[in-house]
mmCIF file of C-alpha atoms in Angstrom:
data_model
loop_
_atom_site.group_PDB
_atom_site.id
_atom_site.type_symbol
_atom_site.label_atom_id
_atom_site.label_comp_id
_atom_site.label_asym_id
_atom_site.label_seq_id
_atom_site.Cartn_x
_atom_site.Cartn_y
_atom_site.Cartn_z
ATOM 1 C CA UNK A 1 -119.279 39.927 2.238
ATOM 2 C CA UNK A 2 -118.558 43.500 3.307
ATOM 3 C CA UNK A 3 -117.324 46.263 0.366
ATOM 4 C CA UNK A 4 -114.884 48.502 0.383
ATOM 5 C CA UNK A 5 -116.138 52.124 0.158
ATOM 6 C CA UNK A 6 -113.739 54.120 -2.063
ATOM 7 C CA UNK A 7 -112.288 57.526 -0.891
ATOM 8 C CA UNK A 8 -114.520 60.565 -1.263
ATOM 9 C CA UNK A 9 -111.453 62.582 -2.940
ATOM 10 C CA UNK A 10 -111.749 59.892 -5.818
ATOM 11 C CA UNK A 11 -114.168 61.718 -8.707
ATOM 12 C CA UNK A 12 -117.488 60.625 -10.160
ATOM 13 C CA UNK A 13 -117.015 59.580 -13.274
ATOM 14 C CA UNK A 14 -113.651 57.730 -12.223
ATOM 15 C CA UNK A 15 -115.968 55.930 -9.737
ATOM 16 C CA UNK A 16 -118.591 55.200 -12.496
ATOM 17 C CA UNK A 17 -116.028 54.256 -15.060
ATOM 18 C CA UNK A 18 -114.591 51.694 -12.859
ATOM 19 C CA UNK A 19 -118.271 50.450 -11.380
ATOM 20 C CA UNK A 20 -118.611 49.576 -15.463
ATOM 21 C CA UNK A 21 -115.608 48.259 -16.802
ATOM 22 C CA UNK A 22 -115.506 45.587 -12.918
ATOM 23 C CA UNK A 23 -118.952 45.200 -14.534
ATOM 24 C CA UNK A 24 -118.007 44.257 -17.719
ATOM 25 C CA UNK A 25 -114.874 42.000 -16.843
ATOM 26 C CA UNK A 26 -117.347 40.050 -14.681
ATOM 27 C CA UNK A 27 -119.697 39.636 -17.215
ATOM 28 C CA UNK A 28 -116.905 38.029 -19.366
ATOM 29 C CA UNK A 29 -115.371 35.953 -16.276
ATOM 30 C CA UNK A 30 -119.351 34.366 -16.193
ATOM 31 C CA UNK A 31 -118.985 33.921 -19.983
ATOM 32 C CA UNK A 32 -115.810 32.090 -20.087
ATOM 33 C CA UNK A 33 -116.117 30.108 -16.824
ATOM 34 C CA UNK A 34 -119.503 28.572 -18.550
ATOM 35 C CA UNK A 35 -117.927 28.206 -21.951
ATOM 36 C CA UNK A 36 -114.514 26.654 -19.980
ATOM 37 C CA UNK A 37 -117.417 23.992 -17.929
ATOM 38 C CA UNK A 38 -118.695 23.114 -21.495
ATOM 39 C CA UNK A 39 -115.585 22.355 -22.819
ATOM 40 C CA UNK A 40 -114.415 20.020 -19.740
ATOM 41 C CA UNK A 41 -117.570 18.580 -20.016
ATOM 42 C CA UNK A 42 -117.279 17.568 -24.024
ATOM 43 C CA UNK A 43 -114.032 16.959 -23.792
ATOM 44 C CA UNK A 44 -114.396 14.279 -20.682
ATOM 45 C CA UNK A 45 -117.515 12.915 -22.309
ATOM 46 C CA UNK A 46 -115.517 12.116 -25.583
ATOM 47 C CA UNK A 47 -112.583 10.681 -23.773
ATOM 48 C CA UNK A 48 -115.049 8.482 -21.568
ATOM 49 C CA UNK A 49 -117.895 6.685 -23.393
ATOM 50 C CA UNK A 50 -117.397 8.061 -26.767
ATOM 51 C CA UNK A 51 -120.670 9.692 -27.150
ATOM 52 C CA UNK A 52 -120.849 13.529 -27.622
ATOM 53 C CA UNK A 53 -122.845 15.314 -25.777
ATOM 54 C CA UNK A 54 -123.897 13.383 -23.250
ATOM 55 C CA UNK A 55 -124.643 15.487 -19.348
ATOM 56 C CA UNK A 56 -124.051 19.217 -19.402
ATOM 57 C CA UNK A 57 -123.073 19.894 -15.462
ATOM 58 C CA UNK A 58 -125.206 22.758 -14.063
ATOM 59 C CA UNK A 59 -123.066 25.950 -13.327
ATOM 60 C CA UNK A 60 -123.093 27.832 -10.409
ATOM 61 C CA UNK A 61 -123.068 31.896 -10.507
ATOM 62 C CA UNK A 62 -122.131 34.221 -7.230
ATOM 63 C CA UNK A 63 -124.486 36.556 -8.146
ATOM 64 C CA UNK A 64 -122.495 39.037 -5.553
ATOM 65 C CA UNK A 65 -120.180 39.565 -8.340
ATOM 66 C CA UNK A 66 -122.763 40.398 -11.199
ATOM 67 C CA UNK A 67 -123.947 43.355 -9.211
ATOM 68 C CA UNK A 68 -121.966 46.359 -9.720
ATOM 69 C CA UNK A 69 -119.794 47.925 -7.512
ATOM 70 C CA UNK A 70 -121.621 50.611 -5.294
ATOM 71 C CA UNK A 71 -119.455 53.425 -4.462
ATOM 72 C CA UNK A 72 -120.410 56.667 -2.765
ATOM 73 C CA UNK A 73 -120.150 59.571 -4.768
ATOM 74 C CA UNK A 74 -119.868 63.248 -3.617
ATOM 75 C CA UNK A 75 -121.646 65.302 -6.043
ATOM 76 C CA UNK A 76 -119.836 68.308 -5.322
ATOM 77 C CA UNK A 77 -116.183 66.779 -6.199
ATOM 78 C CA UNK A 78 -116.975 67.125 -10.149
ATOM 79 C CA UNK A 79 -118.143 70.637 -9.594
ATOM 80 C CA UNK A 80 -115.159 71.881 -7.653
ATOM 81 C CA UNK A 81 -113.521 69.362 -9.928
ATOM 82 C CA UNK A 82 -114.297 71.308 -12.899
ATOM 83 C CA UNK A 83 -114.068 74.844 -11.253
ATOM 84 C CA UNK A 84 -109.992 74.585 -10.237
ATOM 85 C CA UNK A 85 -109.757 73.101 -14.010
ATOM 86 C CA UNK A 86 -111.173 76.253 -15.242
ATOM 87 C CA UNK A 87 -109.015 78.227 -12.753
ATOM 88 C CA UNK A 88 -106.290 76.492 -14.040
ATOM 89 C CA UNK A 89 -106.898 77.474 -17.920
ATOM 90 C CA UNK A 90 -107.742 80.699 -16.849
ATOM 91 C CA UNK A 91 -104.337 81.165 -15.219
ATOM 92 C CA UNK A 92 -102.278 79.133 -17.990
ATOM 93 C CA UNK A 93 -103.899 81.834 -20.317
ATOM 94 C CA UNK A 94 -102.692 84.844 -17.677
ATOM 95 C CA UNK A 95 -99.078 83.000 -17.808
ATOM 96 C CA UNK A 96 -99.032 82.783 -21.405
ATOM 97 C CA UNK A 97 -100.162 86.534 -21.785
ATOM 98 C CA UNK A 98 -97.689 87.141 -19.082
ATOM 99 C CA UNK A 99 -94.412 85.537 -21.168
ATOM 100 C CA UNK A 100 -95.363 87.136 -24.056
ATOM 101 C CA UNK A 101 -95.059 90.505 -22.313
ATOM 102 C CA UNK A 102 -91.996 89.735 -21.130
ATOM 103 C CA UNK A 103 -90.747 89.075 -24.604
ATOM 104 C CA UNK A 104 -91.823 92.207 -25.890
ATOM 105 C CA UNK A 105 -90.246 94.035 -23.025
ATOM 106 C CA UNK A 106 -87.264 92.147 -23.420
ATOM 107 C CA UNK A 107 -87.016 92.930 -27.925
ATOM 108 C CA UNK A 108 -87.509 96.690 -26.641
ATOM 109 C CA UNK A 109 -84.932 96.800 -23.860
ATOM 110 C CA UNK A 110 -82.784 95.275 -26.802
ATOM 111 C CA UNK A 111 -83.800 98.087 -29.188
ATOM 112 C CA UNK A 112 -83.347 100.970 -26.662
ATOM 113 C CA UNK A 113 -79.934 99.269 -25.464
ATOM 114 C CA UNK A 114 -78.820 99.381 -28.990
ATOM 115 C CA UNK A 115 -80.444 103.087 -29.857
ATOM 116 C CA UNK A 116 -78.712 104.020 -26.694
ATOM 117 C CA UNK A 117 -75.506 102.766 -27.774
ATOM 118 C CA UNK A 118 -75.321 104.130 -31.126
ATOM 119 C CA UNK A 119 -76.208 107.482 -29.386
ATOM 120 C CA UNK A 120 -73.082 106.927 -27.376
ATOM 121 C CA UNK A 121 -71.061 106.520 -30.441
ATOM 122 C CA UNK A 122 -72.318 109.435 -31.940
ATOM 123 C CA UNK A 123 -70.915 111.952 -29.156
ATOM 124 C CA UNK A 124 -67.585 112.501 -31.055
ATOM 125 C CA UNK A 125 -69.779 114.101 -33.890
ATOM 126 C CA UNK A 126 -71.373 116.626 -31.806
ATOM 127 C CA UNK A 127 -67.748 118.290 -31.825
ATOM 128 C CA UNK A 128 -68.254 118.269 -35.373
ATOM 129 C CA UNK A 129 -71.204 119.849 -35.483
ATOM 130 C CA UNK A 130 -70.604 122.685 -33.388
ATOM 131 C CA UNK A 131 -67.966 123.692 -36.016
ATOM 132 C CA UNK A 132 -70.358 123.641 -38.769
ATOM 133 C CA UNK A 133 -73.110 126.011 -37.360
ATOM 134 C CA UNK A 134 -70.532 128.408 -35.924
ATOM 135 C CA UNK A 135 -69.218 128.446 -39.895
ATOM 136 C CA UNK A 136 -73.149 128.507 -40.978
ATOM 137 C CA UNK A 137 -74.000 131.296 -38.693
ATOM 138 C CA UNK A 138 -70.675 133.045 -39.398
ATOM 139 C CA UNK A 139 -71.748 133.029 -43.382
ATOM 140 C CA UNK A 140 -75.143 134.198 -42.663
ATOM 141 C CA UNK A 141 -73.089 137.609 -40.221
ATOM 142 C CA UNK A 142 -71.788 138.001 -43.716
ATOM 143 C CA UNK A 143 -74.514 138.233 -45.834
ATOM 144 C CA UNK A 144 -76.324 140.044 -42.982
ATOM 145 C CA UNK A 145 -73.451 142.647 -43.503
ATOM 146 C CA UNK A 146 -73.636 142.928 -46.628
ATOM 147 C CA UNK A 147 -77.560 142.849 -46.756
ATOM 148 C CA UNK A 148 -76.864 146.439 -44.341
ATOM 149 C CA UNK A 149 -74.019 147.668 -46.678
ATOM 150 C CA UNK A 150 -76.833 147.256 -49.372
ATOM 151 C CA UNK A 151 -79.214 148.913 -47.532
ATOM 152 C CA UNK A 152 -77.392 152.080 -47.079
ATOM 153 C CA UNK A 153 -76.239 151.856 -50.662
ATOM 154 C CA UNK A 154 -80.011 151.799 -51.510
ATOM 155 C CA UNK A 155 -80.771 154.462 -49.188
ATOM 156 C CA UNK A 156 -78.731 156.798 -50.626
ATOM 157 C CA UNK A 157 -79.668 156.380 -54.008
ATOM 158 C CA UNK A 158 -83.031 157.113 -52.789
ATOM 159 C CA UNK A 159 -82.265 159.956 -51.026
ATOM 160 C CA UNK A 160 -80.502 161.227 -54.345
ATOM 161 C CA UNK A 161 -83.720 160.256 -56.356
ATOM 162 C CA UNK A 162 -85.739 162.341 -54.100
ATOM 163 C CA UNK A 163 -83.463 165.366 -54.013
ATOM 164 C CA UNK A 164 -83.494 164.984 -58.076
ATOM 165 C CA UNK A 165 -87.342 164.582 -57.737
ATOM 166 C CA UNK A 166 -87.748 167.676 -55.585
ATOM 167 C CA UNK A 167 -85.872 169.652 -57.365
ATOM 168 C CA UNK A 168 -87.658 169.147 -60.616
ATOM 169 C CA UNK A 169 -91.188 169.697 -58.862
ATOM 170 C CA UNK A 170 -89.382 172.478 -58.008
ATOM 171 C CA UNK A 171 -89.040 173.764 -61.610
#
């Protein structure tokens, strides 16, 4: 009896799971086909003569199907199999680092869309504001002014208090 050779695409440990478990089932298709023959046989020895146990009938075994299942295995298939895994976390983690940038972007577009349009609102208030430092700077011509008129007050009392101060070294 000729096998069938399993594709080289299919990996390792698939191949070696499956060798075990046909390995297994067989082992449990021998047990139950000898404990089925047993049975028969009591049950046709009761039903016949009475007497129990009388002949046990020899089993036979394809010992084709005990051996396991022999399937070629590439040894490079896990390796690459495990490399584009890797290369797969490694770009789920790139993607993941990816989307979170793009939220981030996304909450500061928000912010600057709403700074932005507050700024827009404020525009009428500029108009406002030129009127107060025009009346600020106005105020501070006036006490500028009078800061001068001061002045010359001050200069000529001392003017007078150097005159008075001359004429008594004078003296």
């Amino acid at each position: 009896m000729q096998r069938a050779t399993s594709p080289s695409w299919i990996p390792a440990k698939v191949k070696q799971d499956v060798a075990r478990e046909h390995q297994e089932l067989m082992n449990i298709k021998l047990a139950l086909d000898m404990e089925t023959v047993t049975y028969r046989e009591l049950l046709e020895g009761e039903e016949s003569s009475g007497c129990w146990p009388c002949t046990i009938t020899p089993i036979t075994i394809n010992e084709q199907l005990l051996q396991p299942l022999r399937l070629d295995l590439d040894p490079n298939v896990q390796t690459v199999k495990n490399q584009e895994k890797e290369q797969i976390k490694s770009l789920n983690n790139k993607f993941a680092s990816f989307i979170d940038k793009v939220r981030l972007l996304e909450q500061q577009n928000k912010a600057l869309e709403t700074k932005w349009s507050l700024l827009q609102g404020q525009n009428p208030s500029k108009n406002t504001i030129r009127p107060m430092l025009e009346a600020y700077t106005g105020h501070l011509r006036k006490q500028l002014e009078a800061l001068g008129c001061k002045r010359a007050q001050l200069e000529a009392e001392l003017k007078a208090a150097q005159q008075v101060l001359e004429t008594n070294k004078k003296m």
